[in-house]
Short mmCIF file of C-alpha atoms in Angstrom, two decimals:
data_model
loop_
_atom_site.label_atom_id
_atom_site.label_comp_id
_atom_site.label_asym_id
_atom_site.label_seq_id
_atom_site.Cartn_x
_atom_site.Cartn_y
_atom_site.Cartn_z
CA ALA D 1 83.02 124.77 94.07
CA GLU D 2 85.55 125.31 91.69
CA ALA D 3 88.80 126.59 92.32
CA ARG D 4 90.83 127.70 89.29
CA TYR D 5 94.49 126.74 88.96
CA ARG D 6 96.14 127.54 85.21
CA GLY D 7 99.37 127.64 84.48
CA ARG D 8 102.27 126.17 82.51
CA MET D 9 102.78 122.68 83.64
CA ILE D 10 106.02 121.00 82.04
CA VAL D 11 106.56 117.86 83.25
CA ASP D 12 109.52 114.84 82.45
CA PRO D 13 109.43 111.70 83.51
CA ASN D 14 112.59 110.86 85.95
CA ASP D 15 114.15 107.38 86.37
CA ASP D 16 111.88 106.74 89.21
CA GLY D 17 108.78 106.29 87.14
CA ARG D 18 107.73 109.67 89.52
CA LEU D 19 107.19 112.89 87.58
CA THR D 20 108.88 116.86 88.70
CA LEU D 21 108.35 119.85 87.74
CA THR D 22 110.61 121.64 85.79
CA SER D 23 110.96 124.91 83.83
CA ASP D 24 112.59 123.90 81.25
CA ALA D 25 110.82 122.81 78.23
CA ASN D 26 113.95 120.76 76.49
CA GLY D 27 113.92 117.23 79.02
CA ALA D 28 115.33 114.38 78.10
CA PRO D 29 113.14 111.64 76.71
CA SER D 30 112.12 108.98 77.82
CA ALA D 31 113.86 105.25 76.39
CA PRO D 32 111.49 103.78 73.77
CA MET D 33 109.37 100.70 74.80
CA GLU D 34 108.95 97.57 73.48
CA GLU D 35 107.36 96.63 70.00
CA GLU D 36 104.55 94.72 72.37
CA ILE D 37 104.02 98.35 74.12
CA ASP D 38 100.77 100.29 72.11
CA SER D 39 102.66 102.55 70.95
CA LYS D 40 100.13 105.52 72.30
CA PHE D 41 102.02 104.84 75.28
CA GLU D 42 105.32 105.62 73.73
CA ASP D 43 103.77 108.41 72.01
CA PHE D 44 102.56 109.47 76.00
CA ASP D 45 105.76 109.09 77.34
CA ASN D 46 108.20 110.27 75.07
CA GLN D 47 106.15 114.27 74.75
CA THR D 48 106.61 117.12 77.19
CA THR D 49 103.09 117.35 78.79
CA GLU D 50 101.62 121.36 78.62
CA ALA D 51 98.44 121.28 80.10
CA GLU D 52 95.79 123.34 82.14
CA ILE D 53 93.84 121.44 84.85
CA THR D 54 91.29 122.75 86.44
CA LEU D 55 90.36 121.63 89.74
CA ASN D 56 87.23 120.99 91.62
CA ILE D 57 87.89 122.20 95.61
CA GLN D 58 85.41 121.58 97.79
CA LYS D 59 85.70 124.69 100.59
CA PRO D 60 84.85 123.84 104.18
CA ASP D 61 82.32 125.60 104.85
CA GLU D 62 80.12 124.15 101.31
CA GLU D 63 77.56 121.19 101.23
CA SER D 64 79.84 117.74 101.37
CA PRO D 65 77.73 114.78 99.71
CA GLY D 66 78.97 113.02 103.05
CA ILE D 67 77.01 115.25 105.34
CA VAL D 68 74.14 114.27 106.27
CA LYS D 69 71.64 116.99 107.25
CA GLN D 70 68.78 115.73 109.77
CA GLY D 71 69.39 112.23 108.90
CA ASP D 72 67.67 112.47 105.99
CA SER D 73 70.07 112.43 103.26
CA LYS D 74 70.67 110.20 100.14
CA ASP D 75 72.97 111.41 98.25
CA PRO D 76 75.61 108.53 98.16
CA VAL D 77 79.26 109.46 98.06
CA VAL D 78 82.25 107.12 96.96
CA VAL D 79 85.77 108.91 98.90
CA PHE D 80 89.41 106.57 97.69
CA VAL D 81 92.32 107.21 100.02
CA ARG D 82 95.20 105.46 99.20
CA HIS D 83 97.08 104.08 102.29
CA GLY D 84 99.68 106.10 103.96
CA ARG D 85 103.02 105.63 104.06
CA THR D 86 105.35 102.79 104.83
CA PRO D 87 109.00 101.78 105.93
CA HIS D 88 108.78 100.25 101.64
CA ASN D 89 107.54 103.88 100.35
CA GLN D 90 110.64 104.97 102.07
CA LEU D 91 113.23 102.90 101.05
CA GLY D 92 112.11 103.00 97.39
CA LEU D 93 111.19 98.28 97.51
CA PHE D 94 108.42 97.00 95.43
CA THR D 95 105.76 96.08 97.96
CA GLY D 96 102.97 94.83 95.80
CA TRP D 97 101.92 91.82 98.00
CA GLU D 98 104.37 91.95 100.63
CA ASP D 99 102.74 93.40 104.17
CA PRO D 100 104.62 95.90 105.93
CA PRO D 101 102.57 98.17 108.84
CA LEU D 102 102.09 101.80 108.49
CA ALA D 103 105.23 104.22 108.94
CA PRO D 104 105.31 107.04 111.35
CA ASP D 105 105.09 109.40 108.95
CA GLY D 106 102.25 106.80 106.85
CA ILE D 107 100.27 107.01 110.02
CA GLU D 108 99.47 110.89 109.80
CA ASP D 109 98.83 110.29 106.39
CA ALA D 110 95.86 108.72 107.16
CA ARG D 111 95.29 111.01 110.43
CA ASN D 112 95.72 113.58 108.51
CA ALA D 113 92.67 112.46 105.70
CA GLY D 114 90.63 111.86 108.58
CA ARG D 115 90.44 114.72 110.25
CA LEU D 116 90.29 117.01 106.94
CA LEU D 117 87.48 114.34 105.90
CA LYS D 118 85.33 115.07 109.39
CA MET D 119 86.62 118.76 109.09
CA HIS D 120 84.37 118.89 105.98
CA GLY D 121 81.57 117.15 108.17
CA PHE D 122 81.75 113.66 105.75
CA GLU D 123 79.94 110.93 107.32
CA PHE D 124 80.50 107.47 105.76
CA ASP D 125 78.16 103.78 106.31
CA VAL D 126 81.02 101.81 105.20
CA VAL D 127 84.12 100.85 104.46
CA TYR D 128 86.04 98.48 102.01
CA THR D 129 89.63 97.39 101.94
CA SER D 130 91.75 95.00 100.89
CA TRP D 131 93.56 92.81 102.59
CA LEU D 132 96.88 94.08 103.10
CA THR D 133 97.68 96.07 106.98
CA ARG D 134 99.30 98.78 105.42
CA ALA D 135 95.23 99.94 103.82
CA ILE D 136 93.96 98.28 106.59
CA GLU D 137 95.95 100.31 109.06
CA THR D 138 94.99 103.69 107.14
CA ALA D 139 91.62 102.86 107.37
CA TRP D 140 91.45 102.19 111.37
CA TYR D 141 93.21 105.98 111.69
CA CYS D 142 91.24 107.44 109.51
CA ILE D 143 87.79 106.62 110.82
CA ASP D 144 89.46 106.93 114.37
CA GLU D 145 89.92 110.91 114.15
CA MET D 146 86.76 110.29 112.81
CA ASP D 147 84.86 108.98 116.48
CA ALA D 148 83.33 106.00 113.71
CA CYS D 149 85.53 103.13 114.78
CA TRP D 150 81.95 101.26 115.06
CA LEU D 151 81.69 101.31 110.95
CA PRO D 152 81.40 97.74 109.08
CA MET D 153 84.88 97.42 107.04
CA VAL D 154 84.94 94.48 104.35
CA LYS D 155 87.95 93.85 103.31
CA SER D 156 88.86 92.01 99.94
CA TRP D 157 92.01 91.09 98.10
CA ARG D 158 90.89 92.16 94.74
CA LEU D 159 91.57 95.59 96.43
CA ASN D 160 94.73 94.48 96.77
CA GLU D 161 98.19 95.73 95.11
CA ARG D 162 99.81 95.07 92.34
CA MET D 163 101.43 92.00 92.64
CA TYR D 164 104.51 92.79 91.86
CA GLY D 165 106.34 88.84 91.04
CA ALA D 166 110.12 87.97 91.49
CA LEU D 167 110.28 91.52 92.28
CA THR D 168 108.38 91.76 95.26
CA GLY D 169 110.18 93.25 98.39
CA LYS D 170 113.11 94.05 96.05
CA SER D 171 115.10 97.89 95.68
CA LYS D 172 113.87 99.76 92.56
CA GLN D 173 117.41 100.84 92.54
CA MET D 174 119.22 97.27 92.58
CA ILE D 175 117.16 95.86 89.67
CA ALA D 176 118.10 98.53 87.41
CA ASN D 177 121.52 98.20 88.40
CA GLU D 178 121.07 94.56 87.24
CA TYR D 179 118.59 95.06 84.51
CA GLY D 180 118.97 98.39 83.32
CA GLU D 181 116.74 102.12 83.62
CA ASP D 182 114.84 101.03 80.65
CA GLN D 183 113.77 97.18 81.87
CA LEU D 184 112.71 98.99 85.57
CA LYS D 185 110.59 100.92 83.42
CA LYS D 186 108.59 98.31 81.80
CA TRP D 187 108.12 96.39 84.16
CA ARG D 188 106.80 100.05 86.28
CA ARG D 189 105.19 101.19 83.83
CA GLY D 190 104.32 99.10 81.17
CA PHE D 191 100.15 98.50 80.98
CA LYS D 192 100.09 95.00 79.75
CA ILE D 193 103.73 94.44 81.41
CA GLN D 194 104.29 91.90 83.61
CA PRO D 195 107.70 91.66 85.84
CA PRO D 196 108.93 87.50 86.27
CA PRO D 197 106.76 85.49 87.96
CA VAL D 198 107.88 84.67 91.40
CA SER D 199 108.20 80.78 92.01
CA SER D 200 105.45 78.51 93.38
CA TYR D 201 108.08 77.85 96.67
CA SER D 202 108.67 81.12 97.06
CA LEU D 203 107.60 83.36 100.63
CA SER D 204 105.97 85.67 98.25
CA TYR D 205 103.44 83.83 96.57
CA PRO D 206 100.34 84.65 97.74
CA GLY D 207 99.74 80.51 97.73
CA ASN D 208 101.88 80.16 100.36
CA ASP D 209 100.75 82.50 103.19
CA TYR D 210 97.74 80.14 105.23
CA ARG D 211 95.76 83.33 106.15
CA ARG D 212 94.78 83.74 102.23
CA THR D 213 94.41 80.40 101.51
CA LYS D 214 92.20 79.33 103.71
CA TYR D 215 89.72 82.13 103.69
CA VAL D 216 90.21 83.18 99.38
CA LYS D 217 86.96 81.06 98.09
CA ASP D 218 86.75 83.31 94.75
CA LEU D 219 89.49 82.54 92.79
CA ARG D 220 89.20 79.26 89.91
CA ILE D 221 91.57 76.09 91.41
CA SER D 222 94.72 75.16 90.07
CA LEU D 223 95.15 72.18 88.57
CA THR D 224 98.59 71.95 88.47
CA GLU D 225 99.40 73.51 91.88
CA THR D 226 96.58 71.06 93.45
CA ILE D 227 98.06 68.37 91.96
CA ASN D 228 101.91 69.36 93.10
CA ARG D 229 101.40 70.05 96.22
CA SER D 230 98.44 66.27 97.28
CA LEU D 231 101.87 64.25 96.01
CA GLU D 232 104.63 66.25 98.84
CA ALA D 233 101.58 66.30 101.64
CA LYS D 234 100.49 62.55 100.53
CA ARG D 235 96.45 63.50 100.78
CA LEU D 236 94.05 65.99 98.46
CA GLN D 237 95.36 69.46 99.16
CA VAL D 238 93.26 71.98 96.76
CA HIS D 239 94.79 75.35 95.74
CA ARG D 240 93.50 77.71 94.57
CA LYS D 241 94.94 80.17 91.29
CA PHE D 242 96.89 83.04 93.66
CA PRO D 243 98.52 85.29 90.98
CA LYS D 244 102.52 84.72 90.25
CA THR D 245 102.88 88.40 88.80
CA GLU D 246 100.35 91.05 87.82
CA SER D 247 100.70 93.67 85.64
CA LEU D 248 98.45 97.39 85.57
CA TRP D 249 95.86 95.50 83.15
CA ASP D 250 96.01 92.23 85.06
CA CYS D 251 95.27 93.98 88.85
CA MET D 252 92.63 96.66 86.74
CA GLN D 253 90.49 93.20 85.76
CA ARG D 254 89.87 92.36 89.49
CA SER D 255 89.37 96.43 91.04
CA ILE D 256 87.07 97.20 88.77
CA PRO D 257 84.52 94.25 88.76
CA PHE D 258 85.09 94.58 92.89
CA TYR D 259 84.11 97.95 92.10
CA THR D 260 80.93 97.93 90.17
CA GLN D 261 79.48 94.25 91.00
CA ARG D 262 79.98 94.48 94.68
CA ILE D 263 80.17 98.44 95.82
CA VAL D 264 77.82 99.55 93.62
CA PRO D 265 74.97 97.31 94.21
CA GLU D 266 75.08 96.93 97.88
CA ALA D 267 76.33 100.48 98.42
CA VAL D 268 76.46 103.19 95.80
CA ASN D 269 72.64 101.71 94.22
CA LYS D 270 71.45 102.09 97.76
CA GLY D 271 72.19 105.59 98.63
CA LYS D 272 74.99 104.55 100.88
CA ARG D 273 78.03 106.83 101.47
CA VAL D 274 81.51 104.86 100.72
CA LEU D 275 84.94 105.04 101.84
CA ILE D 276 87.83 103.38 100.15
CA THR D 277 91.02 102.89 101.52
CA SER D 278 93.47 100.65 99.38
CA HIS D 279 96.33 101.16 96.78
CA GLU D 280 97.51 103.37 94.16
CA ASN D 281 96.94 100.46 90.99
CA ALA D 282 93.57 98.92 92.32
CA ILE D 283 92.30 102.73 92.75
CA ARG D 284 93.77 104.29 89.65
CA GLY D 285 92.04 101.12 87.99
CA ILE D 286 88.13 102.02 89.86
CA LEU D 287 89.43 105.82 88.70
CA MET D 288 89.84 104.53 84.86
CA HIS D 289 86.73 102.89 85.30
CA LEU D 290 85.23 106.14 86.67
CA CYS D 291 86.51 109.04 84.40
CA ASP D 292 87.39 107.28 81.44
CA ILE D 293 90.90 107.61 81.81
CA PRO D 294 93.01 106.75 78.54
CA GLU D 295 94.60 103.74 78.65
CA GLU D 296 98.33 105.37 77.45
CA ALA D 297 97.43 107.76 80.50
CA MET D 298 97.22 105.24 83.60
CA ASN D 299 101.13 104.49 84.03
CA GLN D 300 101.48 108.52 84.50
CA LEU D 301 98.59 108.94 87.17
CA HIS D 302 99.95 109.39 90.23
CA LEU D 303 98.29 108.89 93.69
CA PRO D 304 99.81 110.83 96.86
CA ASN D 305 99.59 108.96 100.16
CA GLY D 306 96.52 110.04 102.27
CA LEU D 307 94.98 112.34 100.51
CA PRO D 308 90.48 111.72 99.76
CA LEU D 309 89.58 111.73 96.45
CA VAL D 310 86.13 112.62 96.93
CA TYR D 311 84.33 110.86 93.53
CA ASN D 312 80.24 113.30 93.22
CA VAL D 313 78.37 110.47 91.99
CA LYS D 314 75.51 112.36 90.67
CA ARG D 315 78.02 114.33 89.13
CA LYS D 316 80.84 112.13 88.32
CA CYS D 317 83.91 114.09 88.53
CA ILE D 318 86.58 114.05 91.13
CA THR D 319 86.71 116.63 93.94
CA LEU D 320 89.87 117.88 96.25
CA LEU D 321 88.76 118.80 99.73
CA ASP D 322 90.74 122.35 100.61
CA ASP D 323 92.60 122.19 103.64
CA GLY D 324 92.36 125.76 104.49
CA SER D 325 96.07 126.68 103.50
CA GLY D 326 95.25 128.49 100.33
CA ARG D 327 97.86 126.16 98.59
CA ASP D 328 97.71 125.37 95.08
CA PRO D 329 97.49 121.37 95.19
CA THR D 330 98.82 120.71 92.43
CA GLU D 331 102.21 122.37 94.09
CA VAL D 332 101.69 120.30 96.96
CA HIS D 333 101.17 116.79 95.39
CA ASP D 334 102.26 114.76 92.46
CA PHE D 335 99.28 113.90 90.29
CA GLY D 336 101.44 113.46 86.98
CA PRO D 337 101.28 114.56 83.44
CA ALA D 338 97.82 112.42 83.38
CA ALA D 339 96.15 114.00 85.96
CA GLN D 340 93.71 116.48 83.68
CA HIS D 341 92.58 113.25 82.91
CA LEU D 342 91.66 112.61 86.23
CA PHE D 343 90.24 116.29 87.23
CA ARG D 344 88.21 117.28 84.58
CA PRO D 345 85.10 119.48 84.92
CA CYS D 346 82.36 117.90 86.45
CA GLU D 347 79.39 116.90 83.84
CA LEU D 348 76.25 118.10 85.49
CA ASP D 349 76.15 120.86 87.82
CA ASP D 350 74.23 121.37 91.47
CA ASP D 351 71.75 123.65 88.99
CA PHE D 352 70.94 121.21 86.19
CA PHE D 353 69.55 118.38 89.63
CA LEU D 354 67.28 120.69 91.10
CA GLN D 355 65.65 121.79 88.27
CA MET D 356 64.96 118.30 87.92
CA GLU D 357 63.47 117.94 91.65
CA GLU D 358 61.23 120.97 90.84
CA GLN D 359 60.40 119.21 87.47
CA ILE D 360 59.27 116.22 89.20
CA SER D 361 57.75 117.76 92.18
CA LYS D 362 55.86 120.06 90.08
CA ALA D 363 54.45 116.69 87.59
CA ASP D 364 53.60 115.01 90.91
CA THR D 365 51.81 117.36 92.04
CA GLU D 366 49.98 118.19 88.99
CA GLU D 367 49.13 114.06 88.40
CA LYS D 368 47.23 113.70 91.67
CA PRO D 369 43.87 113.56 91.47
CA VAL D 370 41.21 115.69 92.55
CA LEU D 371 38.91 114.18 94.67
CA ALA D 372 35.02 114.89 94.50
CA ALA D 373 32.89 116.98 97.32
#
């Protein structure tokens, strides 16, 4: 079903990089971007956006692509869930590849996602998540609410959050005080702008984490790191090229190929129902690919913690699940001014597929050979 929420939505970016709903159309313009940032981003940031958004809302009593009827459903479905809140989120710290667990509120975020999916009758065949605790715990609590703890879980560093380099673990407010609000926005919101890289000897460098160096095999070898570490250890130590910093674009270069080259062939194309619990920037990259979101809008798309986003593989659109409260999701959750790109109308409706199935069935009947008496 399609529930339409219409109205004048005026949004202005605030200092936090988030968005605030306001009735004032004279919001202060954001700071100008550096020359290296595409002018499209500057235009998108500096303008007040007035948009009409049509949301696809699925009611609890409607058929879901995740429901198995008599065990013969072949329709694939992909559900994205951003991890629940962590202490770092609550303290306003850059988290990135740092590995805090879920906060009590974050555990409730994950459990609520599982309850909502169960209420709509979803069942899954496989779960994909990152190597970071908060995403893994979100998957645990979610499938625990669905009585599906037995589900196979595939973990990959390619679904990790963006690597924030030397900003990792630092307060966003402290960075703003030290470098200025303009620079903070550029590091947080610039599509191809990387924060300062972390040192090879920093605890925040992923290459110094034994858990990662032992199991990561799909990164090319770093000649510089291999030589330096081998000289220090006085024996050969092969070291891979772990990221020392990433822009949003860099993060997308690993998350999108993992979806298209791993998840799609081994799960989606086989009709499996997929749950992906990951991080905002990793999920945003995949959604950019699936929903054709323009680059200049990417950093203006916010994904709420613990909210299931159902991607209908056939109809090529994102659906939200009705929680039964009757509330407008755009008033409850902050999706940002780029929400109109995420919640676009579905390309194909159910009638189209019913007609196609009828035509195929009719063609098969007509092609059957008539046996001689």
